[in-house]
CSV table of C-alpha atoms in Angstrom, one decimal:
chain,number,residue,atom,x,y,z
A,176,UNK,CA,0.0,0.0,0.0
A,177,UNK,CA,1.3,3.5,-0.9
A,178,UNK,CA,2.1,6.0,1.8
A,179,UNK,CA,-0.8,8.2,0.6
A,180,UNK,CA,-3.2,5.3,0.8
A,181,UNK,CA,-1.9,4.3,4.3
A,182,UNK,CA,-2.4,7.9,5.5
A,183,UNK,CA,-5.9,8.0,4.1
A,184,UNK,CA,-6.7,4.7,5.8
A,185,UNK,CA,-5.4,6.0,9.1
A,186,UNK,CA,-7.4,9.2,8.8
A,187,UNK,CA,-10.6,7.3,8.1
A,188,UNK,CA,-10.2,4.9,11.0
A,189,UNK,CA,-13.5,4.3,12.7
A,190,UNK,CA,-13.7,4.2,16.5
A,191,UNK,CA,-14.8,0.9,17.9
A,192,UNK,CA,-18.0,2.5,19.3
A,193,UNK,CA,-20.9,3.0,16.9
A,194,UNK,CA,-23.2,4.9,19.3
A,195,UNK,CA,-22.7,8.0,17.3
A,196,UNK,CA,-22.5,11.7,18.2
A,197,UNK,CA,-25.7,13.6,19.0
A,198,UNK,CA,-26.3,17.3,18.5
A,199,UNK,CA,-26.8,19.3,21.7
A,200,UNK,CA,-29.2,22.2,21.8
A,201,UNK,CA,-27.8,25.7,22.3
A,202,UNK,CA,-29.1,25.6,25.9
A,203,UNK,CA,-27.4,22.3,26.5
A,204,UNK,CA,-24.2,23.5,24.9
A,205,UNK,CA,-24.1,26.6,27.1
A,206,UNK,CA,-24.8,24.5,30.2
A,207,UNK,CA,-22.0,22.0,29.4
A,208,UNK,CA,-19.5,24.8,28.7
A,209,UNK,CA,-20.6,26.8,31.7
A,210,UNK,CA,-20.2,23.9,34.2
A,211,UNK,CA,-17.6,21.7,32.6
A,212,UNK,CA,-15.2,24.1,30.8
A,213,UNK,CA,-15.4,27.6,32.3
A,214,UNK,CA,-14.7,26.4,35.9
A,215,UNK,CA,-11.5,24.6,34.7
A,216,UNK,CA,-10.3,27.9,33.2
A,217,UNK,CA,-11.2,29.8,36.3
A,218,UNK,CA,-9.3,27.4,38.6
A,219,UNK,CA,-6.3,27.6,36.3
A,220,UNK,CA,-5.3,24.9,33.8
A,221,UNK,CA,-1.7,24.7,35.0
A,222,UNK,CA,-1.3,26.3,38.4
A,223,UNK,CA,-4.5,26.2,40.5
A,224,UNK,CA,-5.6,29.6,41.9
A,225,UNK,CA,-6.1,29.4,45.6
A,226,UNK,CA,-9.0,31.9,45.7
A,227,UNK,CA,-10.7,30.2,42.7
A,228,UNK,CA,-10.4,26.8,44.3
A,229,UNK,CA,-12.1,28.1,47.5
A,230,UNK,CA,-14.9,29.7,45.5
A,231,UNK,CA,-15.5,26.8,43.2
A,232,UNK,CA,-15.6,24.4,46.2
A,233,UNK,CA,-18.1,26.6,47.9
A,234,UNK,CA,-20.5,26.5,44.9
A,235,UNK,CA,-19.7,22.8,44.2
A,236,UNK,CA,-18.7,23.5,40.6
A,237,UNK,CA,-17.7,19.9,39.8
A,238,UNK,CA,-21.0,18.6,41.3
A,239,UNK,CA,-22.9,20.9,39.0
A,240,UNK,CA,-20.9,19.7,36.0
A,241,UNK,CA,-21.6,16.1,36.9
A,242,UNK,CA,-25.4,16.8,37.2
A,243,UNK,CA,-25.5,18.7,33.9
A,244,UNK,CA,-23.5,16.1,31.9
A,245,UNK,CA,-25.5,13.3,33.5
A,246,UNK,CA,-28.7,14.9,32.2
A,247,UNK,CA,-27.3,15.5,28.7
A,248,UNK,CA,-26.0,12.0,28.4
A,249,UNK,CA,-29.3,10.4,29.5
A,250,UNK,CA,-31.1,12.5,26.9
A,251,UNK,CA,-28.7,11.7,24.0
A,252,UNK,CA,-26.8,8.5,24.8
A,253,UNK,CA,-24.2,7.5,22.3
A,254,UNK,CA,-20.5,8.3,22.5
A,255,UNK,CA,-20.8,12.1,23.0
A,256,UNK,CA,-22.4,15.3,21.8
A,257,UNK,CA,-21.5,18.0,19.3
A,258,UNK,CA,-21.7,21.5,20.6
A,259,UNK,CA,-22.0,24.8,18.7
A,260,UNK,CA,-22.7,23.4,15.3
A,261,UNK,CA,-20.0,20.7,15.6
A,262,UNK,CA,-17.1,22.9,16.3
A,263,UNK,CA,-16.7,21.2,19.7
A,264,UNK,CA,-17.3,17.6,20.7
A,265,UNK,CA,-17.6,16.3,24.2
A,266,UNK,CA,-16.9,12.6,24.6
A,267,UNK,CA,-18.1,10.2,27.3
A,268,UNK,CA,-18.1,6.9,25.5
A,269,UNK,CA,-15.1,4.7,26.4
A,270,UNK,CA,-14.7,3.5,22.8
A,271,UNK,CA,-14.5,6.9,21.4
A,272,UNK,CA,-12.3,8.1,24.1
A,273,UNK,CA,-10.0,5.2,23.4
A,274,UNK,CA,-9.9,6.1,19.7
A,275,UNK,CA,-8.9,9.7,20.5
A,276,UNK,CA,-6.3,8.9,23.2
A,277,UNK,CA,-4.7,6.0,21.3
A,278,UNK,CA,-4.1,8.3,18.3
A,279,UNK,CA,-3.2,11.5,20.1
A,280,UNK,CA,0.3,11.3,18.6
A,281,UNK,CA,-1.1,11.2,15.1
A,282,UNK,CA,-4.6,12.4,14.5
A,283,UNK,CA,-5.9,14.1,17.6
A,284,UNK,CA,-3.4,16.8,18.3
A,285,UNK,CA,-2.4,17.9,21.8
A,286,UNK,CA,-0.2,20.6,20.4
A,287,UNK,CA,-3.0,22.8,19.3
A,288,UNK,CA,-5.7,25.0,20.9
A,289,UNK,CA,-5.7,27.4,23.8
A,290,UNK,CA,-4.3,24.9,26.4
A,291,UNK,CA,-1.3,24.1,24.1
A,292,UNK,CA,-0.6,27.9,23.8
A,293,UNK,CA,-0.5,28.2,27.6
A,294,UNK,CA,1.6,25.1,28.1
A,295,UNK,CA,4.1,26.3,25.4
A,296,UNK,CA,4.9,29.3,27.7
A,297,UNK,CA,6.9,27.1,30.0
A,298,UNK,CA,7.6,23.8,28.0
A,299,UNK,CA,7.2,24.4,24.3
A,300,UNK,CA,8.9,21.2,23.2
A,301,UNK,CA,7.6,18.8,25.9
A,302,UNK,CA,6.5,15.3,25.1
A,303,UNK,CA,2.9,16.1,26.0
A,304,UNK,CA,2.8,18.7,23.2
A,305,UNK,CA,4.4,16.4,20.6
A,306,UNK,CA,3.2,14.2,17.8
A,307,UNK,CA,4.5,12.6,14.7
A,308,UNK,CA,8.3,12.3,14.4
A,309,UNK,CA,8.8,14.5,17.5
A,310,UNK,CA,6.6,12.2,19.6
A,311,UNK,CA,8.4,9.1,18.2
A,312,UNK,CA,11.7,10.5,19.3
A,313,UNK,CA,10.7,12.0,22.7
A,314,UNK,CA,8.4,9.2,24.0
A,315,UNK,CA,11.0,6.4,24.3
A,316,UNK,CA,13.5,8.9,25.8
A,317,UNK,CA,11.0,9.9,28.5
A,318,UNK,CA,10.0,6.3,29.2
A,319,UNK,CA,13.6,5.3,29.6
A,320,UNK,CA,14.5,8.1,32.0
A,321,UNK,CA,11.3,7.8,34.1
A,322,UNK,CA,11.5,4.0,34.1
A,323,UNK,CA,7.9,3.5,32.8
A,324,UNK,CA,8.6,0.0,31.5
A,325,UNK,CA,10.0,-1.1,34.8
A,326,UNK,CA,7.9,-2.3,37.8
A,327,UNK,CA,10.3,-0.3,40.0
A,328,UNK,CA,12.5,2.5,38.8
A,329,UNK,CA,16.2,1.6,38.6
A,330,UNK,CA,17.0,4.4,41.1
A,331,UNK,CA,13.8,3.6,43.2
A,332,UNK,CA,15.7,2.8,46.3
A,333,UNK,CA,17.4,6.2,46.4
A,334,UNK,CA,14.2,8.0,45.6
A,335,UNK,CA,12.3,6.3,48.3
A,336,UNK,CA,15.1,7.0,50.8
A,337,UNK,CA,14.9,10.7,49.8
A,338,UNK,CA,11.1,10.7,50.6
A,339,UNK,CA,11.8,9.0,54.0
A,340,UNK,CA,14.5,11.5,54.8
A,341,UNK,CA,12.4,14.5,53.9
A,342,UNK,CA,9.4,13.3,55.9
A,343,UNK,CA,11.6,12.7,58.9
A,344,UNK,CA,12.9,16.3,58.6
A,345,UNK,CA,9.5,17.9,58.4
A,346,UNK,CA,9.3,20.6,61.1
A,347,UNK,CA,5.7,19.9,62.0
A,348,UNK,CA,4.1,21.2,65.2
A,349,UNK,CA,0.6,19.9,66.0
A,350,UNK,CA,-0.9,20.8,62.6
A,351,UNK,CA,-0.2,19.6,59.1
A,352,UNK,CA,-1.3,22.2,56.4
A,353,UNK,CA,-0.9,22.4,52.7
A,354,UNK,CA,2.2,24.7,53.0
A,355,UNK,CA,4.0,21.9,54.9
A,356,UNK,CA,3.1,19.3,52.3
A,357,UNK,CA,3.9,21.6,49.4
A,358,UNK,CA,7.4,22.2,50.9
A,359,UNK,CA,7.8,18.4,51.4
A,360,UNK,CA,7.2,17.7,47.7
A,361,UNK,CA,9.2,20.7,46.6
A,362,UNK,CA,12.3,19.2,48.4
A,363,UNK,CA,11.5,15.7,47.1
A,364,UNK,CA,11.3,17.0,43.5
A,365,UNK,CA,14.5,18.9,43.7
A,366,UNK,CA,16.5,15.9,45.1
A,367,UNK,CA,15.0,13.2,42.9
A,368,UNK,CA,15.4,15.2,39.7
A,369,UNK,CA,18.5,17.3,40.4
A,370,UNK,CA,20.2,15.8,43.5
A,371,UNK,CA,21.0,16.7,47.0
A,372,UNK,CA,23.0,19.8,46.0
A,373,UNK,CA,19.8,21.3,44.7
A,374,UNK,CA,17.8,20.8,47.8
A,375,UNK,CA,17.9,24.4,48.7
A,376,UNK,CA,17.6,25.7,45.1
A,377,UNK,CA,13.9,26.5,45.4
A,378,UNK,CA,14.4,29.2,42.8
A,379,UNK,CA,14.1,26.4,40.2
A,380,UNK,CA,10.6,25.4,41.3
A,381,UNK,CA,9.7,29.0,42.0
A,382,UNK,CA,10.5,30.0,38.5
A,383,UNK,CA,8.5,27.2,37.0
A,384,UNK,CA,5.5,28.0,39.2
A,385,UNK,CA,5.7,31.7,38.1
A,386,UNK,CA,5.7,30.6,34.4
A,387,UNK,CA,2.8,28.2,35.0
A,388,UNK,CA,0.7,30.9,36.6
A,389,UNK,CA,1.5,33.2,33.6
A,390,UNK,CA,0.4,30.3,31.3
A,391,UNK,CA,-3.0,30.3,33.0
A,392,UNK,CA,-3.8,33.4,30.9
A,393,UNK,CA,-3.6,31.4,27.7
A,394,UNK,CA,-3.2,34.5,25.5
A,395,UNK,CA,-0.6,37.2,25.1
A,396,UNK,CA,2.3,34.9,26.1
A,397,UNK,CA,5.9,35.2,24.9
A,398,UNK,CA,9.2,34.1,26.3
A,399,UNK,CA,10.4,36.4,29.1
A,400,UNK,CA,13.2,36.8,31.6
A,401,UNK,CA,11.7,34.0,33.9
A,402,UNK,CA,11.7,31.6,31.0
A,403,UNK,CA,15.3,32.2,30.0
A,404,UNK,CA,16.4,32.1,33.7
A,405,UNK,CA,14.7,28.8,34.3
A,406,UNK,CA,16.2,27.1,31.2
A,407,UNK,CA,19.6,28.6,31.8
A,408,UNK,CA,19.5,27.0,35.3
A,409,UNK,CA,18.3,23.7,34.0
A,410,UNK,CA,21.2,23.7,31.4
A,411,UNK,CA,23.7,24.2,34.2
A,412,UNK,CA,22.3,21.3,36.3
A,413,UNK,CA,22.3,19.0,33.3
A,414,UNK,CA,26.0,19.7,32.7
A,415,UNK,CA,26.8,18.8,36.3
A,416,UNK,CA,24.3,15.9,37.0
A,417,UNK,CA,24.6,14.1,40.3
A,418,UNK,CA,24.6,10.2,40.3
A,419,UNK,CA,21.3,8.6,41.3
A,420,UNK,CA,19.1,11.4,39.9
A,421,UNK,CA,16.9,11.6,36.9
A,422,UNK,CA,19.3,14.0,35.3
A,423,UNK,CA,22.1,11.5,35.6
A,424,UNK,CA,20.1,9.2,33.3
A,425,UNK,CA,19.9,11.7,30.5
A,426,UNK,CA,23.2,10.8,28.8
A,427,UNK,CA,22.6,7.1,29.4
A,428,UNK,CA,19.5,7.1,27.1
A,429,UNK,CA,19.5,7.5,23.3
A,430,UNK,CA,18.5,11.0,22.2
A,431,UNK,CA,18.9,13.4,19.3
A,432,UNK,CA,18.7,17.1,18.7
A,433,UNK,CA,15.0,16.5,18.1
A,434,UNK,CA,14.6,15.2,21.7
A,435,UNK,CA,15.1,18.7,23.2
A,436,UNK,CA,16.3,17.0,26.4
A,437,UNK,CA,16.2,20.1,28.7
A,438,UNK,CA,12.6,20.9,27.5
A,439,UNK,CA,11.4,17.6,29.0
A,440,UNK,CA,12.5,18.5,32.6
A,441,UNK,CA,9.8,21.1,33.5
A,442,UNK,CA,7.0,18.6,33.0
A,443,UNK,CA,8.7,16.2,35.4
A,444,UNK,CA,9.0,19.0,37.9
A,445,UNK,CA,5.4,20.1,38.0
A,446,UNK,CA,4.0,16.6,37.7
A,447,UNK,CA,6.0,15.5,40.7
A,448,UNK,CA,5.8,18.7,42.8
A,449,UNK,CA,2.4,20.1,42.1
A,450,UNK,CA,0.2,17.4,40.6
A,451,UNK,CA,1.5,14.4,42.7
A,452,UNK,CA,1.7,16.7,45.7
A,453,UNK,CA,-2.0,17.6,45.5
A,454,UNK,CA,-3.0,14.0,44.7
A,455,UNK,CA,-1.1,12.5,47.6
A,456,UNK,CA,-2.4,15.1,50.0
A,457,UNK,CA,-6.0,14.3,49.1
A,458,UNK,CA,-5.2,10.5,49.3
A,459,UNK,CA,-3.7,11.0,52.8
A,460,UNK,CA,-6.9,12.8,53.8
A,461,UNK,CA,-9.1,10.0,52.4
A,462,UNK,CA,-7.1,7.4,54.2
A,463,UNK,CA,-7.1,8.9,57.7
A,464,UNK,CA,-10.8,10.1,57.4
A,465,UNK,CA,-11.9,6.4,57.4
A,466,UNK,CA,-10.7,4.2,60.3
A,467,UNK,CA,-11.3,1.0,58.3
A,468,UNK,CA,-9.3,2.3,55.4
A,469,UNK,CA,-6.4,3.5,57.6
A,470,UNK,CA,-6.3,0.1,59.5
A,471,UNK,CA,-6.2,-1.7,56.1
A,472,UNK,CA,-3.3,0.4,55.0
A,473,UNK,CA,-1.5,0.0,58.3
A,474,UNK,CA,-1.9,-3.8,58.1
A,475,UNK,CA,0.3,-3.8,55.0
A,476,UNK,CA,2.9,-1.6,56.7
A,477,UNK,CA,3.4,-4.0,59.7
A,478,UNK,CA,7.1,-5.1,59.6
A,479,UNK,CA,7.5,-3.7,56.1
A,480,UNK,CA,10.7,-2.0,55.0
A,481,UNK,CA,9.2,1.3,53.7
A,482,UNK,CA,12.5,2.1,52.0
A,483,UNK,CA,12.3,-0.9,49.8
A,484,UNK,CA,10.7,0.2,46.6
A,485,UNK,CA,9.6,-3.4,45.8
A,486,UNK,CA,7.7,-3.6,49.1
A,487,UNK,CA,6.0,-0.3,48.3
A,488,UNK,CA,5.1,-1.5,44.8
A,489,UNK,CA,3.4,-4.5,46.4
A,490,UNK,CA,1.1,-2.3,48.5
A,491,UNK,CA,-1.8,-2.5,46.1
A,492,UNK,CA,-4.4,-1.3,48.6
A,493,UNK,CA,-2.5,1.9,49.3
A,494,UNK,CA,-1.9,2.4,45.6
A,495,UNK,CA,-5.7,2.0,45.1
A,496,UNK,CA,-6.3,4.8,47.7
A,497,UNK,CA,-4.0,7.1,45.6
A,498,UNK,CA,-5.7,6.1,42.4
A,499,UNK,CA,-9.1,6.7,43.9
A,500,UNK,CA,-8.1,10.2,45.2
A,501,UNK,CA,-7.0,11.0,41.6
A,502,UNK,CA,-10.2,9.6,40.2
A,503,UNK,CA,-12.5,11.4,42.6
A,504,UNK,CA,-10.8,14.8,42.5
A,505,UNK,CA,-8.8,14.9,39.2
A,506,UNK,CA,-6.2,17.6,39.1
A,507,UNK,CA,-6.6,17.6,35.3
A,508,UNK,CA,-10.3,18.4,35.0
A,509,UNK,CA,-10.4,17.9,31.2
A,510,UNK,CA,-8.3,16.7,28.3
A,511,UNK,CA,-8.4,18.7,25.0
A,512,UNK,CA,-7.5,17.6,21.5
A,513,UNK,CA,-7.8,19.1,18.1
A,514,UNK,CA,-8.6,16.9,15.0
A,515,UNK,CA,-5.6,17.2,12.8
A,516,UNK,CA,-7.2,15.6,9.7
A,517,UNK,CA,-10.7,14.7,8.6
A,518,UNK,CA,-11.6,11.5,10.5
A,519,UNK,CA,-14.4,9.1,11.3
A,520,UNK,CA,-15.1,9.1,15.0
A,521,UNK,CA,-17.9,7.1,16.6
A,522,UNK,CA,-19.1,6.2,13.1
A,523,UNK,CA,-19.4,9.8,12.0
A,524,UNK,CA,-17.3,12.2,9.9
A,525,UNK,CA,-15.5,14.8,11.9
A,526,UNK,CA,-13.7,17.6,10.1
A,527,UNK,CA,-10.1,18.8,10.8
A,528,UNK,CA,-10.0,21.6,13.3
A,529,UNK,CA,-12.8,20.2,15.5
A,530,UNK,CA,-12.0,20.5,19.2
A,531,UNK,CA,-12.4,17.4,21.3
A,532,UNK,CA,-13.0,17.6,25.1
A,533,UNK,CA,-12.9,14.7,27.5
A,534,UNK,CA,-14.3,15.9,30.8
A,535,UNK,CA,-12.6,14.0,33.6
A,536,UNK,CA,-14.7,15.6,36.3
A,537,UNK,CA,-17.8,13.9,34.7
A,538,UNK,CA,-16.4,10.7,33.2
A,539,UNK,CA,-14.7,9.7,36.5
A,540,UNK,CA,-18.0,9.9,38.4
A,541,UNK,CA,-20.5,9.1,35.7
A,542,UNK,CA,-23.3,7.7,37.9
A,543,UNK,CA,-24.8,5.5,35.2
A,544,UNK,CA,-21.6,3.8,34.1
A,545,UNK,CA,-19.2,3.9,37.1
A,546,UNK,CA,-20.0,1.6,40.0
A,547,UNK,CA,-20.0,3.4,43.4
A,548,UNK,CA,-18.9,6.5,41.5
A,549,UNK,CA,-18.8,8.8,44.6
A,550,UNK,CA,-17.2,6.3,47.0
A,551,UNK,CA,-13.6,5.5,47.8
A,552,UNK,CA,-13.1,2.0,46.5
A,553,UNK,CA,-9.4,1.1,46.5
A,554,UNK,CA,-10.1,-2.4,45.4
A,555,UNK,CA,-11.2,-1.0,42.0
A,556,UNK,CA,-7.5,-0.8,41.1
A,557,UNK,CA,-6.3,-4.3,41.8
A,558,UNK,CA,-4.5,-5.3,38.7
A,559,UNK,CA,-7.0,-4.3,36.1
A,560,UNK,CA,-6.6,-6.5,32.9
A,561,UNK,CA,-7.1,-3.5,30.6
A,562,UNK,CA,-7.0,0.2,31.3
A,563,UNK,CA,-10.4,1.8,31.7
A,564,UNK,CA,-10.4,4.8,29.3
A,565,UNK,CA,-13.1,6.6,31.4
A,566,UNK,CA,-10.4,7.2,34.0
A,567,UNK,CA,-7.8,9.6,32.8
A,568,UNK,CA,-6.1,11.0,35.9
A,569,UNK,CA,-2.8,9.6,34.4
A,570,UNK,CA,-4.3,9.7,30.9
A,571,UNK,CA,-4.3,6.7,28.6
A,572,UNK,CA,-3.1,5.9,25.1
A,573,UNK,CA,-0.1,7.4,23.3
A,574,UNK,CA,0.0,10.5,25.6
A,575,UNK,CA,-0.4,8.7,28.9
A,576,UNK,CA,1.9,9.6,31.8
A,577,UNK,CA,5.2,8.0,31.1
A,578,UNK,CA,6.1,8.5,34.7
A,579,UNK,CA,3.0,6.6,36.0
A,580,UNK,CA,4.9,3.9,38.0
A,581,UNK,CA,7.3,6.5,39.5
A,582,UNK,CA,4.3,8.7,40.5
A,583,UNK,CA,2.7,5.8,42.3
A,584,UNK,CA,6.0,4.8,44.0
A,585,UNK,CA,6.7,8.3,45.3
A,586,UNK,CA,3.1,9.0,46.3
A,587,UNK,CA,2.8,5.7,48.2
A,588,UNK,CA,6.2,6.3,49.9
A,589,UNK,CA,5.1,9.8,51.1
A,590,UNK,CA,1.8,8.6,52.5
A,591,UNK,CA,3.3,5.5,54.2
A,592,UNK,CA,6.2,7.4,55.7
A,593,UNK,CA,3.7,10.0,57.1
A,594,UNK,CA,1.6,7.3,58.6
A,595,UNK,CA,4.6,5.5,60.1
A,596,UNK,CA,5.9,8.7,61.8
A,597,UNK,CA,2.7,10.6,62.7
A,598,UNK,CA,-0.8,10.0,64.1
A,599,UNK,CA,-3.0,12.2,61.8
A,600,UNK,CA,-6.6,13.2,62.1
A,601,UNK,CA,-8.3,15.2,59.3
A,602,UNK,CA,-9.7,18.4,60.8
A,603,UNK,CA,-11.1,19.8,57.6
A,604,UNK,CA,-12.8,19.3,55.2
A,605,UNK,CA,-15.1,16.6,56.5
A,606,UNK,CA,-14.9,13.4,54.5
A,607,UNK,CA,-17.5,10.7,55.2
A,608,UNK,CA,-16.2,7.3,56.2
A,609,UNK,CA,-17.4,4.8,53.6
A,610,UNK,CA,-20.0,7.3,52.2
A,611,UNK,CA,-20.3,9.4,49.1
A,612,UNK,CA,-17.3,11.8,48.8
A,613,UNK,CA,-17.9,15.4,48.0
A,614,UNK,CA,-17.4,16.4,44.3
A,615,UNK,CA,-14.9,19.1,45.3
A,616,UNK,CA,-11.9,18.9,47.6
A,617,UNK,CA,-9.9,22.2,48.1
A,618,UNK,CA,-6.5,20.8,49.1
A,619,UNK,CA,-5.3,24.3,49.9
A,620,UNK,CA,-7.7,24.3,52.9
A,621,UNK,CA,-7.1,20.8,54.1
A,622,UNK,CA,-5.7,20.6,57.7
A,623,UNK,CA,-4.7,17.7,59.9
A,624,UNK,CA,-3.9,17.4,63.6
A,625,UNK,CA,-0.5,15.8,63.9
A,626,UNK,CA,1.1,13.9,66.8
A,627,UNK,CA,4.5,12.3,66.5
A,628,UNK,CA,4.3,8.5,67.0
């Protein structure tokens, strides 16, 4: 088959689902955008705004989105709906979602649209914005450095020991607040990626946070002094990488000029410091809020060497708690893609330029298709045979998180070390033991009482 015919065949690939795409009314479209999209922009796509998180939690923004999308899905069924004359498609069918995410490196571009413009402000050549030859070059490099094909990262022992050391150093009084946890993950991130010499170099993470907050604006962005200062500092660290760090692995793995090695680092930084930090904090809250769940986690910790990454890897129940926190309160409320070529999706023609939205805040809690959608069910994550494309806290397909195993390892290590050293009680917000979890969880406001064990 000729290259032209092959390309045409790929473009015309039909999603496995045949439920079709319905046309939403203008009223429905405005309701979906107002509850499912606007709040995501308000809270900040890259760096959550503290004030916005507080307000959105107060009005239960995600709960409203779930209610609106549930009604729209029940009326239309199928794989999703077209909004605004088909310029925008919201997907909820697992088959259609699979089609889009499996082909995000070819047909459904993540390097287009408003979100890509904002992300380009601080990591213009990152893997998550790549497709085609760039993706095929950068993906194996990221997988190798982050150890995504390994059950346990080759440097897992050192990374877990870093977590244990930083938890032991935490200057807690009687209260654990977000600022304490954020500093913990700031230090873990610096030491895992850059090494012990960088422990106090919080200018690195501060510069990235500044650029991410600027990226929230989505428009009017251009490289500035903060951008050049950050990448200059990253270049210096790469030239003098410490053994046992992610940077030390850069020269060990095949790469080319196309890889843009230094451009890959910021994503590792904010995924570890900000995204994992928030997810692990919420998971810790969910664990200690339910005595039965905490007892089950502690049973696995009895006599365990918490600095052995393989032991932590085997703690599937604790891993399930972390997965459930990410499912219940996704730090990425939506995934956006742009159709690069005319395609057939869910059995229907979709023209190039169409925007595709996958609303995690709804799909993760779809009451008609997710069992116990609002409850913490760690057992849900016991060695699933195939990935469930409704759950995209670590994404799925060609643009899934290449650092997934490392994320789970570090998150479980932090929670386990905290439970081993402290008796914690969640003071706020109130989370029901065994009952339906609230749709919103403002991690900035979460507080624990803490007593050294």
